PDB file of C-alpha atoms in Angstrom:
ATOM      1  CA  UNK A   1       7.892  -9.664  73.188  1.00  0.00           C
ATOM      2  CA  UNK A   2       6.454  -6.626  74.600  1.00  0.00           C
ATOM      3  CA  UNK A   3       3.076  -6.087  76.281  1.00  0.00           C
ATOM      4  CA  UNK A   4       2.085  -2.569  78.198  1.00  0.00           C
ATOM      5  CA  UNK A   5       0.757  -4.673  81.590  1.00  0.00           C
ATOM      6  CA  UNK A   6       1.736  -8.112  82.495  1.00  0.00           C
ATOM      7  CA  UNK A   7      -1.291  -9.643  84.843  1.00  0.00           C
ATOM      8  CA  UNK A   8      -2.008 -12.843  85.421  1.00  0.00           C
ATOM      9  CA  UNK A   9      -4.549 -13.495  82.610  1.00  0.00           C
ATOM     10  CA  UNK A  10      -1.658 -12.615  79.388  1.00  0.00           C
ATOM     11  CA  UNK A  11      -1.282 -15.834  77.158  1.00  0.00           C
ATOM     12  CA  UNK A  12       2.821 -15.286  77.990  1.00  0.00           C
ATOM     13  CA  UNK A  13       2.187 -15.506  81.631  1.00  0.00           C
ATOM     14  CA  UNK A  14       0.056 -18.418  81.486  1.00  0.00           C
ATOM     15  CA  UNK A  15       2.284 -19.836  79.521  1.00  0.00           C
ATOM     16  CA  UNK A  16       5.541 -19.135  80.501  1.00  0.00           C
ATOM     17  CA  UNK A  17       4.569 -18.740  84.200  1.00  0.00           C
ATOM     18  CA  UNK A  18       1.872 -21.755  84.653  1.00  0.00           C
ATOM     19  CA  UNK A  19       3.396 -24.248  82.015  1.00  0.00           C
ATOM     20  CA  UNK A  20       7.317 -23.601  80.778  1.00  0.00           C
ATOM     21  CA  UNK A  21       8.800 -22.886  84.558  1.00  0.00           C
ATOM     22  CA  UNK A  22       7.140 -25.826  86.624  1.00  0.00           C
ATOM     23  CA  UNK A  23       8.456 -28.471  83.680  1.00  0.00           C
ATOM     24  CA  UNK A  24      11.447 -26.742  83.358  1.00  0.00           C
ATOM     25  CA  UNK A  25      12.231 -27.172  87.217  1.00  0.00           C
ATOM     26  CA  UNK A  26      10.560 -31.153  87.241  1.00  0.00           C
ATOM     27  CA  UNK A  27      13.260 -31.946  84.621  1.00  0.00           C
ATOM     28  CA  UNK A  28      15.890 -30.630  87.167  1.00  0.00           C
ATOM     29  CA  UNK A  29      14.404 -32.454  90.228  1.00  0.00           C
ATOM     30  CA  UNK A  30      14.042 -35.664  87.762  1.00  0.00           C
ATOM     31  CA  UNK A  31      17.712 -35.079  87.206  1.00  0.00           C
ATOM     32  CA  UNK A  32      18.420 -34.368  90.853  1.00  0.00           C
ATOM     33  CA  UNK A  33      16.653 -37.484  91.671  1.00  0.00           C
ATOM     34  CA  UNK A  34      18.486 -40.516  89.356  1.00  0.00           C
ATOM     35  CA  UNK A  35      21.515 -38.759  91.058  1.00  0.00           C
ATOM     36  CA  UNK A  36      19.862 -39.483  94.619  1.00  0.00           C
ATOM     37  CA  UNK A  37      16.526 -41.926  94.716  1.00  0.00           C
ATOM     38  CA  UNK A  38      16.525 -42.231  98.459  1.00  0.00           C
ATOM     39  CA  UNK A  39      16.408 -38.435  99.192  1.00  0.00           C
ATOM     40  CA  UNK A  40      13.430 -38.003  96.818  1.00  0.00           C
ATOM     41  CA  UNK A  41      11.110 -36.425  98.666  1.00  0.00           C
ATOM     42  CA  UNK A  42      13.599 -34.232 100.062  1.00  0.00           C
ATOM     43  CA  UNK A  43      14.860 -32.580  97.292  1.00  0.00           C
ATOM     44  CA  UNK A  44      13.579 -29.717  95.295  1.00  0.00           C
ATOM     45  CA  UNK A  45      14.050 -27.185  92.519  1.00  0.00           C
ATOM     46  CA  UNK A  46      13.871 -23.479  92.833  1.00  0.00           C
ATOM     47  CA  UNK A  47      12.830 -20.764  90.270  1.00  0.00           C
ATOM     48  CA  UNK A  48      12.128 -17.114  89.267  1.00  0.00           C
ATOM     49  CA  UNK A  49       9.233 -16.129  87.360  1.00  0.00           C
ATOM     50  CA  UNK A  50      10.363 -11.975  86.337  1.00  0.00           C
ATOM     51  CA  UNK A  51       7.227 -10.540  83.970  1.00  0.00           C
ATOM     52  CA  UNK A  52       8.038  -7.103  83.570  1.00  0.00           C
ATOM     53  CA  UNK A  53       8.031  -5.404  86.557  1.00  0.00           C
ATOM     54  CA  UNK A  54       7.038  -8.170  88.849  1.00  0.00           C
ATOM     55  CA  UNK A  55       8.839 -11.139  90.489  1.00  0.00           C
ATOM     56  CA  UNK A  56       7.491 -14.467  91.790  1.00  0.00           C
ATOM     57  CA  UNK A  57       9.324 -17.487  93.372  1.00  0.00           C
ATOM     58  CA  UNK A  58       8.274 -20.917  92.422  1.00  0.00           C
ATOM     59  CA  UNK A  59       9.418 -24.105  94.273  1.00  0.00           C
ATOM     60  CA  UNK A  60       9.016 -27.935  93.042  1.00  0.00           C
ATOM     61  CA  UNK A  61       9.020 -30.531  95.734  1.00  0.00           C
ATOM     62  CA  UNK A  62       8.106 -34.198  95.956  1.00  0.00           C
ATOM     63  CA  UNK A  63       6.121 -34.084  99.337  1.00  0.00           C
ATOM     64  CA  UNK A  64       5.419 -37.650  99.605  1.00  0.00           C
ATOM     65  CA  UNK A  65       5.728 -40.540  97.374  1.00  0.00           C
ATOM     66  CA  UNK A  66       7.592 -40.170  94.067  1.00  0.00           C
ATOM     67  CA  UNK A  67       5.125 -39.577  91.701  1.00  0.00           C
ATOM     68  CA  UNK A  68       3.333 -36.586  92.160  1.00  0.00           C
ATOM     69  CA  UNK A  69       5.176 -32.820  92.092  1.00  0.00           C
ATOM     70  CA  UNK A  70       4.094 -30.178  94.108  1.00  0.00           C
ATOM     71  CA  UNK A  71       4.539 -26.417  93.041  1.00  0.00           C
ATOM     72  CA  UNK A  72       4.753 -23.861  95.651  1.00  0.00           C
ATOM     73  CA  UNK A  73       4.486 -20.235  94.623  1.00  0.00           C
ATOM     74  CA  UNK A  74       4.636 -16.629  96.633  1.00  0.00           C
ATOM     75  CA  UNK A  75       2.659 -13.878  95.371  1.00  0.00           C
ATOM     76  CA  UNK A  76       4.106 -11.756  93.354  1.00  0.00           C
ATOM     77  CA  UNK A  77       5.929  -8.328  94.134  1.00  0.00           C
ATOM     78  CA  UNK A  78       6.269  -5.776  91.878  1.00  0.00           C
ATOM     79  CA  UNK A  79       9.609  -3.331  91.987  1.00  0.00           C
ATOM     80  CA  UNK A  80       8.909  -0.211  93.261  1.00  0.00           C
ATOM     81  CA  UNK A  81       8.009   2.418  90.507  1.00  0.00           C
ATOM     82  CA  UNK A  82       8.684   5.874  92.094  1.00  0.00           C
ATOM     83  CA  UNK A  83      11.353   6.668  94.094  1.00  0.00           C
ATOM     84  CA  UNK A  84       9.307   7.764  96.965  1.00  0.00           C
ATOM     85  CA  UNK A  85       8.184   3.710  97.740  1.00  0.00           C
ATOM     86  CA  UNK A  86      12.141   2.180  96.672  1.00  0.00           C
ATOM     87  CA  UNK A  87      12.443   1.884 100.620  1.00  0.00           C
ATOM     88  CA  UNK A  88       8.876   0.074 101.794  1.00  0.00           C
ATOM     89  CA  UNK A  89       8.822  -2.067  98.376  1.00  0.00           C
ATOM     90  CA  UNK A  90      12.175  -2.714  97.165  1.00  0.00           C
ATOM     91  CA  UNK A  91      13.345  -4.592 100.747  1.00  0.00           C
ATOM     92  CA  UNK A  92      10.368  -7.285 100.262  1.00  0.00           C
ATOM     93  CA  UNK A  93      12.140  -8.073  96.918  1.00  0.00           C
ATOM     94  CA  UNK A  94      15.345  -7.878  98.332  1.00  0.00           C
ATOM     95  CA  UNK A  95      13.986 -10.841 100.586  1.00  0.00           C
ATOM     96  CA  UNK A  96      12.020 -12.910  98.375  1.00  0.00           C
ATOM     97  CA  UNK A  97      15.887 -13.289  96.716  1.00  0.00           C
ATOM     98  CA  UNK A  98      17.595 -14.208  99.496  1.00  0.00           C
ATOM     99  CA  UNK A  99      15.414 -16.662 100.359  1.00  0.00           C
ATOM    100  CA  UNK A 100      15.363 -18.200  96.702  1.00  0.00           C
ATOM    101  CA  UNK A 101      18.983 -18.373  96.984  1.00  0.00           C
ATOM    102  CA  UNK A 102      19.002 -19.884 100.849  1.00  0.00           C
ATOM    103  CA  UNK A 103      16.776 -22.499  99.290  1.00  0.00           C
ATOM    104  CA  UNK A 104      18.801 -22.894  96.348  1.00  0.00           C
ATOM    105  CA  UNK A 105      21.896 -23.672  98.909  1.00  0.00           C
ATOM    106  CA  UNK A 106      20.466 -25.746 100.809  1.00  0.00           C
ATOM    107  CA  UNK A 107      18.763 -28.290  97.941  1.00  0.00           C
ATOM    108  CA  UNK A 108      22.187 -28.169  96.532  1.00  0.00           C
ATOM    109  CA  UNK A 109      23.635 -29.252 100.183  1.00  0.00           C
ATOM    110  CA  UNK A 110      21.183 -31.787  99.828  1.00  0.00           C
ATOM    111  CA  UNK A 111      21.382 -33.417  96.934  1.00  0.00           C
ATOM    112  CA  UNK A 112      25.757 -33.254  97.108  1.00  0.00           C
ATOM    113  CA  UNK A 113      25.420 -35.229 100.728  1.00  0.00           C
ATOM    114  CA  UNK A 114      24.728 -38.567  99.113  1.00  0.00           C
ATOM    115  CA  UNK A 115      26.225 -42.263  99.897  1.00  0.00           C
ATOM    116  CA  UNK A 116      28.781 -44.540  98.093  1.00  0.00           C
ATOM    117  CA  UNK A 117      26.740 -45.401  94.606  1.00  0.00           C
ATOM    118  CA  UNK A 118      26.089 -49.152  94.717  1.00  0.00           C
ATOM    119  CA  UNK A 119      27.409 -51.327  91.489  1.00  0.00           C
ATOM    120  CA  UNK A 120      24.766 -52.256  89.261  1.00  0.00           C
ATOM    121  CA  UNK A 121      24.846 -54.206  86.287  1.00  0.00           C
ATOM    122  CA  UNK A 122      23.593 -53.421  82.745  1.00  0.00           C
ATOM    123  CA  UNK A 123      20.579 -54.509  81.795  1.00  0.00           C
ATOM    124  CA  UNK A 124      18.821 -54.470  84.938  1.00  0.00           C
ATOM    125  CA  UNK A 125      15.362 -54.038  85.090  1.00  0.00           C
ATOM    126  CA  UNK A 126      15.669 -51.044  86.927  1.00  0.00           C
ATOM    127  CA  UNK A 127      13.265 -47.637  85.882  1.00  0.00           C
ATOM    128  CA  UNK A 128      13.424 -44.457  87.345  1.00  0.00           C
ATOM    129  CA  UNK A 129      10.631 -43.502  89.768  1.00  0.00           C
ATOM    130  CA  UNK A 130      10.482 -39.953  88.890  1.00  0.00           C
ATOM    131  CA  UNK A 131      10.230 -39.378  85.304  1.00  0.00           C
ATOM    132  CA  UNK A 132      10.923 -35.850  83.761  1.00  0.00           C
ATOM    133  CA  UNK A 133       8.289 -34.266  81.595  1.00  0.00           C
ATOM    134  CA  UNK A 134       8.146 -35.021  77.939  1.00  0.00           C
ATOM    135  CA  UNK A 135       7.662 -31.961  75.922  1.00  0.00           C
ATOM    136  CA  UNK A 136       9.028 -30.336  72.667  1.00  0.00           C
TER     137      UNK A 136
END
């Protein structure tokens, strides 16, 4: 799919951008979180949003609780389009990755420093506190 400008009010953005990523990354952190329940609001999922040109980090947390998701996002850069600005506007970019992947090395530090799983037996009435999103 091809579109000549990608701004925030195209039907793929909205729907890639505002629906697809954010359940895509609570799935993970639902994952993350049956692996680890007591480090639930300290775990989150990172993710790239690229629309043509431009490139936006998105972070899922569970602030508080273990209900309700949070999504954090930065505003978007775009990469630089004449060679003139590659030096002011390609080093914010350069950034915004290395601190996706920082982020993305520490959750995984986080979520591999767990305890001993206790025994449990099957059948127990047990249900998992952060559900991942049901869609098709």
């Amino acid at each position: 799919e091809f579109t000549t400008k990608y701004d925030q009010h195209t039907v793929k953005y909205l729907d890639d951008g505002l629906v697809k990523v954010p359940k895509s990354l609570r799935d993970m952190l639902a994952l993350l979180v049956q692996k680890n329940q007591r480090k639930t609001n300290s775990l989150y999922t990172v993710g790239f949003i690229v629309m043509g040109l431009c490139l936006e980090l998105v972070v899922l947390d569970v602030p508080v609780g273990s209900h309700i998701a949070r999504i954090t996002r930065t505003a978007r850069f775009e990469f630089p389009s004449a060679v003139e600005n590659m030096a002011v506007d390609f080093l914010p970019l350069l950034q915004l990755v290395f601190k996706g992947k920082q982020a993305m090395v520490m959750a995984n530090k986080i979520a591999n420093d767990r305890k001993r799983k206790e025994v449990e037996l099957l059948g127990s009435n047990s249900t998992p506190s952060f559900l991942p999103s049901f869609y098709d």
